[in-house]
Coordinates of C-alpha atoms in Angstrom, one line a residue:
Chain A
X8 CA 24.0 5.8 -25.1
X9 CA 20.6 3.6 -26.1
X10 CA 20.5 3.7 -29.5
X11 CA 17.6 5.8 -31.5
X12 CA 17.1 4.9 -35.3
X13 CA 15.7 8.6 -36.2
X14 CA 18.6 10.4 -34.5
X15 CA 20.7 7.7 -36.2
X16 CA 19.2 8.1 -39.5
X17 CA 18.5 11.8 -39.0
X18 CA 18.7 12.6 -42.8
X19 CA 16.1 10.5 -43.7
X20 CA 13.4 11.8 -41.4
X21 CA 14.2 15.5 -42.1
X22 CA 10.9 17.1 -41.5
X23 CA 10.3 20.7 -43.2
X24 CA 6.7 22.2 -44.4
X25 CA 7.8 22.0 -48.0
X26 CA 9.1 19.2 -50.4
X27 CA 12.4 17.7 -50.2
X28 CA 13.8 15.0 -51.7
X29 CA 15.5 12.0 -49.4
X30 CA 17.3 9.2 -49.6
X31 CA 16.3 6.2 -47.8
X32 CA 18.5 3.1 -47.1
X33 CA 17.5 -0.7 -46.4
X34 CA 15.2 -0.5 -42.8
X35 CA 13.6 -3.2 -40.9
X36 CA 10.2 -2.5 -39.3
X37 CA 7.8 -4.8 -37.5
X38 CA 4.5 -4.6 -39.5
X39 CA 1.2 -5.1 -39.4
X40 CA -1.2 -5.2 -42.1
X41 CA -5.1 -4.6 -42.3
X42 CA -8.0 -2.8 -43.7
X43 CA -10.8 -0.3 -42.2
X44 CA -11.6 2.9 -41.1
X45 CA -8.3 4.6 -38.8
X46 CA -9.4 4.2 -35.3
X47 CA -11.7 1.4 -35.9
X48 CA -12.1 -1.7 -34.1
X49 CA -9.3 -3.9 -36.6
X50 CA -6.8 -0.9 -36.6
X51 CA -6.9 -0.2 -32.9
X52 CA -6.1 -3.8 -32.6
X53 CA -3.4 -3.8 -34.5
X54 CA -1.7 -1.1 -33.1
X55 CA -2.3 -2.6 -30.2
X56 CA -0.5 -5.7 -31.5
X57 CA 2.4 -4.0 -32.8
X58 CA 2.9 -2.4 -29.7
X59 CA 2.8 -5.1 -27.4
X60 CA 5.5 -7.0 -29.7
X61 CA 7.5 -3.9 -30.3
X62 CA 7.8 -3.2 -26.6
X63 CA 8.1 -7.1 -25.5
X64 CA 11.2 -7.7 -28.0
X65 CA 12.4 -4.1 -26.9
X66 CA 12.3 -5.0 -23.0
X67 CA 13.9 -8.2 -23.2
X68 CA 16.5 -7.0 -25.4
X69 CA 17.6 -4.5 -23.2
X70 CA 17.3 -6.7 -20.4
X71 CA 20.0 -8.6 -22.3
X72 CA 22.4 -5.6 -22.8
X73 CA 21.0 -3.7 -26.4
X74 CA 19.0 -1.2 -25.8
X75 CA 17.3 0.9 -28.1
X76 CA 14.1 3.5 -27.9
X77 CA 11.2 2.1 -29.6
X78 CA 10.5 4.4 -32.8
X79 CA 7.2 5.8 -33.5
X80 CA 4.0 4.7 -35.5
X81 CA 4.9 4.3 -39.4
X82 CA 2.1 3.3 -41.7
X83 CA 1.9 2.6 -45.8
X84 CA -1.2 3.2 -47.4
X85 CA -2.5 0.7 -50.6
X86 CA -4.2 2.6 -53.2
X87 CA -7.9 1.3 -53.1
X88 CA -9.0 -1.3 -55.6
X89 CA -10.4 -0.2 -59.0
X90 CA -8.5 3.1 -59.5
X91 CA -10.4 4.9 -56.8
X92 CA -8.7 7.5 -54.5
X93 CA -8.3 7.4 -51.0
X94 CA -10.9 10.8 -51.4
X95 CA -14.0 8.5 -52.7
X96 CA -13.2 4.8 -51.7
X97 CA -14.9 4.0 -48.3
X98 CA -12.8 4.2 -45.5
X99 CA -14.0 0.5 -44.9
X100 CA -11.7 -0.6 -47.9
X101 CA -8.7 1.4 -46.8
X102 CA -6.1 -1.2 -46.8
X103 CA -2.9 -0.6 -44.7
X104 CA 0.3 -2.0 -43.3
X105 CA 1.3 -0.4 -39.7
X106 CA 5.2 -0.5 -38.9
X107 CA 7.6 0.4 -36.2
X108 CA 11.2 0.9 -37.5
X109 CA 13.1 -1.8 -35.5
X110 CA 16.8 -2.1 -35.2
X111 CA 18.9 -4.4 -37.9
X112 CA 20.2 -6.8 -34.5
X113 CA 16.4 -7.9 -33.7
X114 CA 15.6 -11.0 -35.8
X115 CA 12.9 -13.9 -36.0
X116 CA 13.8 -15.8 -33.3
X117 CA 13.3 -12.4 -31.1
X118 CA 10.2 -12.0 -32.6
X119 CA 9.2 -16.0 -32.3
X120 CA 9.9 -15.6 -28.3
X121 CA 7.6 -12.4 -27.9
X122 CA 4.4 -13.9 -30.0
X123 CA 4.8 -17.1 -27.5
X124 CA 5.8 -15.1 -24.1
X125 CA 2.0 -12.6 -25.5
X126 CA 0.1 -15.4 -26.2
X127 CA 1.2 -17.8 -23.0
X128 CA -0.4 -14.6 -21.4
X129 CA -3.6 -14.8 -23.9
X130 CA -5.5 -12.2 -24.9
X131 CA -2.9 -11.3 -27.6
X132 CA -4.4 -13.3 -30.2
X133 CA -3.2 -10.6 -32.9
X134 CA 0.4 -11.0 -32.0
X135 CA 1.2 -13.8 -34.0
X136 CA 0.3 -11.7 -37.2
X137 CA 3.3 -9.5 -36.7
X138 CA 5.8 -9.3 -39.0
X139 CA 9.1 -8.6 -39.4
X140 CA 9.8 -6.7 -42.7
X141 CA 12.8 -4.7 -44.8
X142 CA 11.7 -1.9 -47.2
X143 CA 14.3 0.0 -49.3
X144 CA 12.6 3.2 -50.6
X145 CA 15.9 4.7 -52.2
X146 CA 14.7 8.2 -53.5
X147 CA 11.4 9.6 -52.2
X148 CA 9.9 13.5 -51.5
X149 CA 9.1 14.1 -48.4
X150 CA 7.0 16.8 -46.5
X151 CA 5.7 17.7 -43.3
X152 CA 2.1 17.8 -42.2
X153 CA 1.1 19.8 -39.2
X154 CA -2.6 20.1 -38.8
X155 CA -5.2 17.0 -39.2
X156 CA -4.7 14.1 -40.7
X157 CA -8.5 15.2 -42.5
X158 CA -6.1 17.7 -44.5
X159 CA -3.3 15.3 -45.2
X160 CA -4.7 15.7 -49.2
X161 CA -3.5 19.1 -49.2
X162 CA 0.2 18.3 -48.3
X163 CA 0.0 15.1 -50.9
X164 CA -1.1 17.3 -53.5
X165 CA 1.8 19.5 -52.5
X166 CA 4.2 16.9 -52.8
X167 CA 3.2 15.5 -55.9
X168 CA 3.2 18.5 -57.7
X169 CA 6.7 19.1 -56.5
X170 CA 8.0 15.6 -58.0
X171 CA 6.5 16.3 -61.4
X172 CA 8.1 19.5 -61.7
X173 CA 11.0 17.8 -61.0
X174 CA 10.9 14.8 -63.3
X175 CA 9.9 12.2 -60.8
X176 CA 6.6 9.7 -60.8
X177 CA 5.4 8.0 -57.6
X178 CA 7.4 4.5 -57.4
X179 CA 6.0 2.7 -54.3
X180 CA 3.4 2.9 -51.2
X181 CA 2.9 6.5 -49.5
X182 CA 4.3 6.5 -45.9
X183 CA 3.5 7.8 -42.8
X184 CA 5.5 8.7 -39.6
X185 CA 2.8 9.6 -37.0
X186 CA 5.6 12.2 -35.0
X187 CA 2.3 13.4 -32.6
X188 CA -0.1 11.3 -30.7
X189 CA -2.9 11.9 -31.1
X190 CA -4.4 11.3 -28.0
X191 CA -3.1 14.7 -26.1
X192 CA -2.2 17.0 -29.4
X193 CA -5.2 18.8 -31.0
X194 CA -5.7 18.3 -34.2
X195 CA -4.6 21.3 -35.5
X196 CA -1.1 20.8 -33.8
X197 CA -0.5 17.1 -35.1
X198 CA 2.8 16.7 -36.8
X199 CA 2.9 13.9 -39.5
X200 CA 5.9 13.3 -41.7
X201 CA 5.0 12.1 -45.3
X202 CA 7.2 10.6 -48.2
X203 CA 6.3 8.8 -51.2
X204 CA 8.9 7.0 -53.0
X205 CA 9.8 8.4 -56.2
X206 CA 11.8 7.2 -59.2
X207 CA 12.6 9.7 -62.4
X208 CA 9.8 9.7 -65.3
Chain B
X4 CA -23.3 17.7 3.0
X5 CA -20.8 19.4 0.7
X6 CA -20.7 22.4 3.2
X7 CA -20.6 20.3 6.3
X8 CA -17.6 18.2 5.2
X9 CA -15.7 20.8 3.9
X10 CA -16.7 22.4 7.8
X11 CA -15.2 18.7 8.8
X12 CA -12.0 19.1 7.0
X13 CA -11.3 22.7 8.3
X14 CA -12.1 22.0 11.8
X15 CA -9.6 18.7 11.9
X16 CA -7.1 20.9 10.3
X17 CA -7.4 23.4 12.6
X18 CA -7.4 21.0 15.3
X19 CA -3.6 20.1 14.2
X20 CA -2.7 24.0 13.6
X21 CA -4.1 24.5 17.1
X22 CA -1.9 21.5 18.2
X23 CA 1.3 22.2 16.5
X24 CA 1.4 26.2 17.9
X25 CA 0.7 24.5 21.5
X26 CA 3.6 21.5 20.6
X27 CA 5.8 23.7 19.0
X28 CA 9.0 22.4 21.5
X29 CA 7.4 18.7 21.1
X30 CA 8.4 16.2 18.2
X31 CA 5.3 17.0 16.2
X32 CA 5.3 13.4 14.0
X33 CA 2.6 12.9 11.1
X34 CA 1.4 9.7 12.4
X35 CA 0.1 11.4 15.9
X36 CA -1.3 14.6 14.0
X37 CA -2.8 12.6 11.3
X38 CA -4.6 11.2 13.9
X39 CA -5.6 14.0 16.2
X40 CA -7.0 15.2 12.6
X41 CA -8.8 11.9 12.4
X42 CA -6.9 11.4 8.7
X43 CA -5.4 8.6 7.3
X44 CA -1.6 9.3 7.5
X45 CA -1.2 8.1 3.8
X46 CA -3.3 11.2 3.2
X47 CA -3.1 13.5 6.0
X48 CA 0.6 15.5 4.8
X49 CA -0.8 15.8 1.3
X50 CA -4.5 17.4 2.4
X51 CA -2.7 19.5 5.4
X52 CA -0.1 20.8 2.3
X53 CA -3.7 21.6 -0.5
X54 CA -5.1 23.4 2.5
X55 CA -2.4 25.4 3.7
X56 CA -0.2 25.9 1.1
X57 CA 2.9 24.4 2.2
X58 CA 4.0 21.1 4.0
X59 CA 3.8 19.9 7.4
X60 CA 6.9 20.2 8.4
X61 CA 7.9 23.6 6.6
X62 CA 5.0 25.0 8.6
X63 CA 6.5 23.5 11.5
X64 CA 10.3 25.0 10.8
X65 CA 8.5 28.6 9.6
X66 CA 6.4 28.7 13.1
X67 CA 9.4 28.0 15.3
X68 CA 11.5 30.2 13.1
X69 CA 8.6 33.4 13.8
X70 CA 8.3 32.4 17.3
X71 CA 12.2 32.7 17.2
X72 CA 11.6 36.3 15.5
X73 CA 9.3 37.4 18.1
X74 CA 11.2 36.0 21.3
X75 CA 14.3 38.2 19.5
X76 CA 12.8 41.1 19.9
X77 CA 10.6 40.6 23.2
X78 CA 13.3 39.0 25.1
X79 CA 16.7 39.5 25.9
X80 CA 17.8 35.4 26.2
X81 CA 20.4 34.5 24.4
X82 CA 20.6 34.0 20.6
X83 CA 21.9 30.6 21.0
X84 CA 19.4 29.4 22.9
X85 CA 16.2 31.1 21.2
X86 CA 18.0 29.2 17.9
X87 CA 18.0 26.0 20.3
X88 CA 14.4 26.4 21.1
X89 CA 13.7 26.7 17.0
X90 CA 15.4 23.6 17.0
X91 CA 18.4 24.6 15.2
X92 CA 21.4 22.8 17.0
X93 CA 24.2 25.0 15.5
X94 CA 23.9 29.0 15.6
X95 CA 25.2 29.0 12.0
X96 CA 22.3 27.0 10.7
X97 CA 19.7 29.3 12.3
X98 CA 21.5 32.5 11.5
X99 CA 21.1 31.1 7.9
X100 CA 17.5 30.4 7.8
X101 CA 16.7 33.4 9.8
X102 CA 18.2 35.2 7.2
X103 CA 16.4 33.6 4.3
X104 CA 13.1 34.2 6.0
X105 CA 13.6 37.7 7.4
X106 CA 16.7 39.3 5.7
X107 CA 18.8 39.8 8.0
X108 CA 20.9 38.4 10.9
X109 CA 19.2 37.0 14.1
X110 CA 21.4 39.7 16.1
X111 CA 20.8 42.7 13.6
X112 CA 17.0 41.9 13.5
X113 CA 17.7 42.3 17.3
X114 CA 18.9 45.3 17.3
X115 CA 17.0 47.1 14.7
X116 CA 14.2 49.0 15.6
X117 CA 11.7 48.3 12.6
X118 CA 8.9 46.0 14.0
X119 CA 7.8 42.4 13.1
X120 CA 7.3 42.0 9.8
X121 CA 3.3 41.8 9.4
X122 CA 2.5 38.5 8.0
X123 CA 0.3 38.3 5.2
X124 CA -3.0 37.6 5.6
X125 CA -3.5 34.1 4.1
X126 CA -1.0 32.6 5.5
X127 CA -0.9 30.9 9.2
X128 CA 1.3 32.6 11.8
X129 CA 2.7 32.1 14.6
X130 CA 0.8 33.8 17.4
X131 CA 1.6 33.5 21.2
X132 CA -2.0 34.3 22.4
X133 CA -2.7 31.2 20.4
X134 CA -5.8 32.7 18.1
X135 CA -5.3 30.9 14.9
X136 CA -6.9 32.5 11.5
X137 CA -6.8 30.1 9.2
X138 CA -8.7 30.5 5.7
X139 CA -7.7 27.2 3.7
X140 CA -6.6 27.6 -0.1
X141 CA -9.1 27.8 -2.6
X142 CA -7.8 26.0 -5.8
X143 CA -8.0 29.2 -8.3
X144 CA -9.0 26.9 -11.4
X145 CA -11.3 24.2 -11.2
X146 CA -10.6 20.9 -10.9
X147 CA -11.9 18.0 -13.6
X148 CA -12.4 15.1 -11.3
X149 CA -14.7 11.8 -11.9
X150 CA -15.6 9.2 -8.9
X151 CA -14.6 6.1 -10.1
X152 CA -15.4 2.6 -8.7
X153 CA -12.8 -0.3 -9.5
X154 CA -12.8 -3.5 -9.2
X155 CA -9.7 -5.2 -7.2
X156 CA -6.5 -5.2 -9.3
X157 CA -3.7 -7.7 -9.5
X158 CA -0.3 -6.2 -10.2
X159 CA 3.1 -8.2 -10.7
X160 CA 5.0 -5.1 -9.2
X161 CA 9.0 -4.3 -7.7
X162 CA 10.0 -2.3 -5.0
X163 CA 12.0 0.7 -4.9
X164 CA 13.3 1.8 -1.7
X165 CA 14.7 5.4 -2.0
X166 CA 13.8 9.2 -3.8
X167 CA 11.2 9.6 -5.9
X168 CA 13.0 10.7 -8.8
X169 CA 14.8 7.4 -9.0
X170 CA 11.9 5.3 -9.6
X171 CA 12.8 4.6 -12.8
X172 CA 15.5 1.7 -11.9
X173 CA 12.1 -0.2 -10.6
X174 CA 10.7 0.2 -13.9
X175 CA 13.9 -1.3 -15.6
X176 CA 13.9 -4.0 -13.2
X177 CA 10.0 -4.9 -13.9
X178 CA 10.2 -4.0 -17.6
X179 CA 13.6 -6.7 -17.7
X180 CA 11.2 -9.4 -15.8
X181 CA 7.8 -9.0 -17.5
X182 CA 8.9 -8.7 -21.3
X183 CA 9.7 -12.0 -21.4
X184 CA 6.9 -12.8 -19.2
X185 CA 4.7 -11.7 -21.9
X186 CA 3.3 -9.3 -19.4
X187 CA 3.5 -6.2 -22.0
X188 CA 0.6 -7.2 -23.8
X189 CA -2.1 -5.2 -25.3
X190 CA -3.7 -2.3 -23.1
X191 CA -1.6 -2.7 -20.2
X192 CA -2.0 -0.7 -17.5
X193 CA 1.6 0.8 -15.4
X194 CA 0.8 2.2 -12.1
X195 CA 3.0 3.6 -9.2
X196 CA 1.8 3.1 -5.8
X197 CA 3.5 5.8 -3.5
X198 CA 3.8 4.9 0.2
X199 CA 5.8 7.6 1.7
X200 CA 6.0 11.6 2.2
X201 CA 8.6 12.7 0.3
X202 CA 8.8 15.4 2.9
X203 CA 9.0 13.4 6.2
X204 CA 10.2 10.1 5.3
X205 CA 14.4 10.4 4.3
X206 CA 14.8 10.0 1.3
X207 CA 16.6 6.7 1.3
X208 CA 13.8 5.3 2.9
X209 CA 11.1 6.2 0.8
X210 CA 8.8 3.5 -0.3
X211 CA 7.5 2.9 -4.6
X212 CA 5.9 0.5 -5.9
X213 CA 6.3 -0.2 -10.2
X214 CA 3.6 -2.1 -11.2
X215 CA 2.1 -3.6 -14.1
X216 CA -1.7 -4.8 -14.0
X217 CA -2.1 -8.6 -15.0
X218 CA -5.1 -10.8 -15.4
X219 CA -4.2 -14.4 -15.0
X220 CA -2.6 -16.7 -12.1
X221 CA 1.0 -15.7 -12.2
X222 CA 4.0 -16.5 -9.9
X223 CA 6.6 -14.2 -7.6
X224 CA 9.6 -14.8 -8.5
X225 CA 13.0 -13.1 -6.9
X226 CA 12.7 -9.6 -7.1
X227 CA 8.8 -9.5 -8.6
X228 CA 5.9 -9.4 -6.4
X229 CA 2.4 -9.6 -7.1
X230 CA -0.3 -7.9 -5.0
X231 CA -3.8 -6.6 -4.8
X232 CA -4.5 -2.8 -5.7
X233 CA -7.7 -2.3 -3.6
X234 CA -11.5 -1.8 -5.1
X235 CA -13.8 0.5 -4.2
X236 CA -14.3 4.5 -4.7
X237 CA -11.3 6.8 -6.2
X238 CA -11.1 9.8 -6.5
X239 CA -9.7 10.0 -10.3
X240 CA -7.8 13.6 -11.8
X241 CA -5.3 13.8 -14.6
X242 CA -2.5 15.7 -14.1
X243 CA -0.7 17.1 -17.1
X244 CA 3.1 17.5 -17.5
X245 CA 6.5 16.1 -15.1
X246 CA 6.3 14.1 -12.6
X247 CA 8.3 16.4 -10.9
X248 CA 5.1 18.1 -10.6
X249 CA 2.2 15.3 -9.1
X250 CA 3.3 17.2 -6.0
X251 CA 0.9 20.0 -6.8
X252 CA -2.0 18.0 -8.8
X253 CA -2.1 15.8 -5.4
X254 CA -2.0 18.9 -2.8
X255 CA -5.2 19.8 -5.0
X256 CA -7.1 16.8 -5.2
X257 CA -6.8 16.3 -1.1
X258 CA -6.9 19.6 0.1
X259 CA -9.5 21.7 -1.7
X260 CA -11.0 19.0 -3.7
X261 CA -11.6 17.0 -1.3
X262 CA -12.7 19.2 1.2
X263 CA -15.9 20.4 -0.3
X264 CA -16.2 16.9 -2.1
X265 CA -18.7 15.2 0.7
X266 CA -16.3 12.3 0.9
X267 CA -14.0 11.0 3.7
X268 CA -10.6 9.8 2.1
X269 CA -10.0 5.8 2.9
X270 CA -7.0 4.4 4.6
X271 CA -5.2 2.8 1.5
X272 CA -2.3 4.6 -0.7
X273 CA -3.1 6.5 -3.6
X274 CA -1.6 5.3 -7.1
X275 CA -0.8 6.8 -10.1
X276 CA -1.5 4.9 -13.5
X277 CA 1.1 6.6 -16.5
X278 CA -1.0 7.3 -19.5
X279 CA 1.9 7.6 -21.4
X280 CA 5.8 6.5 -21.5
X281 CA 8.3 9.2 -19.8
X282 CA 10.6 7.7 -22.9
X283 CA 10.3 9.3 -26.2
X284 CA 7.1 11.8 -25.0
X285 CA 8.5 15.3 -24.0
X286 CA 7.9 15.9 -19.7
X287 CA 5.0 18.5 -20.7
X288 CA 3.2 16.2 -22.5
X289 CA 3.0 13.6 -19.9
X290 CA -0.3 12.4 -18.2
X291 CA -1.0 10.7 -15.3
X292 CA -4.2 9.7 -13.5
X293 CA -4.1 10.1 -9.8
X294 CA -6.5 7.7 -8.1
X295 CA -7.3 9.3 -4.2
X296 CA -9.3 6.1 -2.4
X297 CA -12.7 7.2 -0.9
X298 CA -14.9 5.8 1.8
X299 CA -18.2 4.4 0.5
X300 CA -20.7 7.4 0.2
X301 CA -23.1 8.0 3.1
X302 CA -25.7 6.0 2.5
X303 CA -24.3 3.2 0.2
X304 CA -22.9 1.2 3.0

């Protein structure tokens, strides 16, 4: 049985249309990080790159005997510079860090042997900025989003109201789990699970 | 020139129907009929099964099977030899599809004094005075499909021999060699190139190709090919959902499509390029593009 992190950490990605509070332990993603508009030219790019590395290390892996399913699309969001909200800043300045959760077993020297097998291939000159990264988030609420990601406010607002009321400030990057692609779900379909670290007040 | 090729396509079709009602005793192979039809045979069994609604060689056993209905009841041979003339070696095996198809027993049918069962009307039948009515399937809903023209397209690719719904051990194989490779870079493309009927060729012997398109000068090595995915004209639809499906989409795209499309289909396999991965993406969300090659269009030459 290949190994899948979310069915393995099932608790953690518990995705209901009202706030919950999770736990989440230590996880190792590859990550990406960049700034501009969602489906402009930089982030396209590096989702391609994250991809292309999450799927290279993932191959020859399981070519090797562990064998995993690659997870989906994760991303952390910076608050924009000056105290402005996502709402007013231009999406130009959004700043961002894409992610795939990777298993605990895939380490530099896996990653250091995909950049060079990409980029002996060219045209994956993004590769090298791949990461591999641990992020402990401990307590966070956690809510799911279906509809577009133009609403995601809504849901945030939701959630934030729900950790006041219960003693809790926001203690760390909001997170995204992209459980829809959205090439072939409509909009109004699109499933996104959000958390945002909490600790109490 | 719409109406006169889909004309074109119907008369070659009918040329084969004609054929196999005359052949029915005869061996009836898809090269030879593809021929008569003046149709590539890597396209010939999938436009015969979009325009008549079933495959070659089920319209083949469901003719002999009717003729055996009719000879039943107009003849007094024996049973085991009208099943021997259906091509059934063992009376068991004919009493059982007879049965599926007509509902009862080839020797109660016999002796039962209802009629022939009147065939629906879309359908072909057999008939002994050998008038055919034939009115090819129209696809119900239409059909989004662009013309594409591609350039050539180098593919490192491995080769399955054997059923289509084991494919994936190629894909392992190719996956295992081109990862480190560095051949799962960004945007690239996985295509399938299908050789074979699933129908007519046994299953064991059925022919796949796993590819992955690649750009620079790279090397075979033990179990990896590389080839050239022809350029020209394609046909290009999406179908949506399992694979166990592509049956259907294709049956469209060369029978009724292509019939009233003005275009003669080129000698060269089809291919499949999967827009998404069958792992971690539910079977009804999966899409392919089907690429059907054309001739030039008239004129362009």
């Amino acid at each position: 049985m290949k190994l899948d992190l979310y069915k393995e950490h099932a608790a953690e990605y518990k995705a209901v249309k009202k706030p919950i509070f999770v736990n989440a332990a230590p996880a190792q993603y590859l990550a990406v990080d960049g700034q501009g508009e969602p489906g402009g030219e930089c982030f396209e790019q590096c989702v391609g790159a994250l991809y292309a590395m999450a799927f290279t290390i993932k191959m020859t892996l399981k070519a090797k005997g562990q064998d995993y399913a690659v997870s989906k699309l994760e991303a952390l969001w910076y608050p924009p510079d000056g105290g402005a909200d996502f709402e007013t800043a231009p999406k130009s300045e959004w700043r961002w860090k894409l992610m795939i959760r990777t298993p605990d077993f895939v380490g530099k020297q896996d990653l250091r042997e995909a950049v060079k097998a990409l980029q002996r291939r060219g045209k994956n000159a993004n590769a090298g900025q791949v990461t591999l990264e641990k992020l402990h988030e401990g307590e966070c609420v956690q809510m799911l989003h279906v509809g577009p990601y133009e609403q995601l406010c809504e849901t945030i607002t939701a959630m934030l109201a729900f950790a006041e009321a219960n003693q809790r400030r926001q203690h760390g990057l909001h997170h995204e789990v992209y459980l829809s692609d959205p090439r072939r779900v409509p909009p109004e379909r699109l499933k996104t699970l959000l958390r945002q670290p909490v600790r109490k007040a | 020139m719409r109406d006169r090729t889909r004309h074109s396509y119907e008369q070659r079709i009918l040329r084969v129907l004609t054929h196999i009602q005359q052949h029915l005793d005869g061996p009836l192979e898809l090269d030879a009929l593809a021929g008569l039809a003046c149709f590539s045979p890597y396209h010939f069994h999938r436009v015969f099964t979009g325009m008549i609604g079933e495959g070659l060689m089920e319209h083949v056993r469901r003719l002999r099977l009717e003729r055996a209905a009719q000879r039943l009841k107009q003849s007094r041979r024996a049973i085991a030899d009208i099943a021997l003339e259906a091509g059934y070696g063992s009376h068991e095996a004919f009493t059982r599809a007879f049965r599926e198809r007509f509902g009862a027993a080839p020797s109660a049918f016999r002796r039962r004094h209802a009629p022939l069962p009147v065939p629906d009307g879309r359908a072909v039948h057999y008939t002994p005075d050998q008038v055919i009515r034939f009115s090819p399937k129209r696809s119900s809903r239409s059909m989004s499909v662009a013309i594409r023209t591609i350039r050539p397209q180098r593919v490192a690719f491995v080769r399955h021999v054997g059923p289509y719904d084991a494919v994936g051990e190629a894909w392992e194989r190719l996956m295992a060699r081109a990862a480190p490779m560095g051949l799962l870079g960004e945007s690239c493309q996985f295509i399938g190139v299908c050789y074979d009927d699933p129908e007519i060729t046994p299953p064991e012997r059925i022919r796949y190709d796993a590819c992955i398109a690649v750009s620079g000068p790279i090397r075979p090595r033990r179990d990896l090919g590389v080839q050239v995915i022809a350029g020209g004209d394609y046909a290009v639809t999406t179908h949506f959902g399992p694979y166990q499906r592509l049956g259907r989409t294709y049956a469209r795209l060369c029978g009724p499509w292509a019939a009233r499309s003005g275009r003669e289909l080129r000698a060269a396999p089809s291919f499949e390029v999967y827009l998404n991965s069958p792992e971690g993406t539910e079977p009804g969300d999966l899409l392919t593009d089907i690429y059907l090659p054309l001739m030039p269009a008239p004129g362009t030459e």
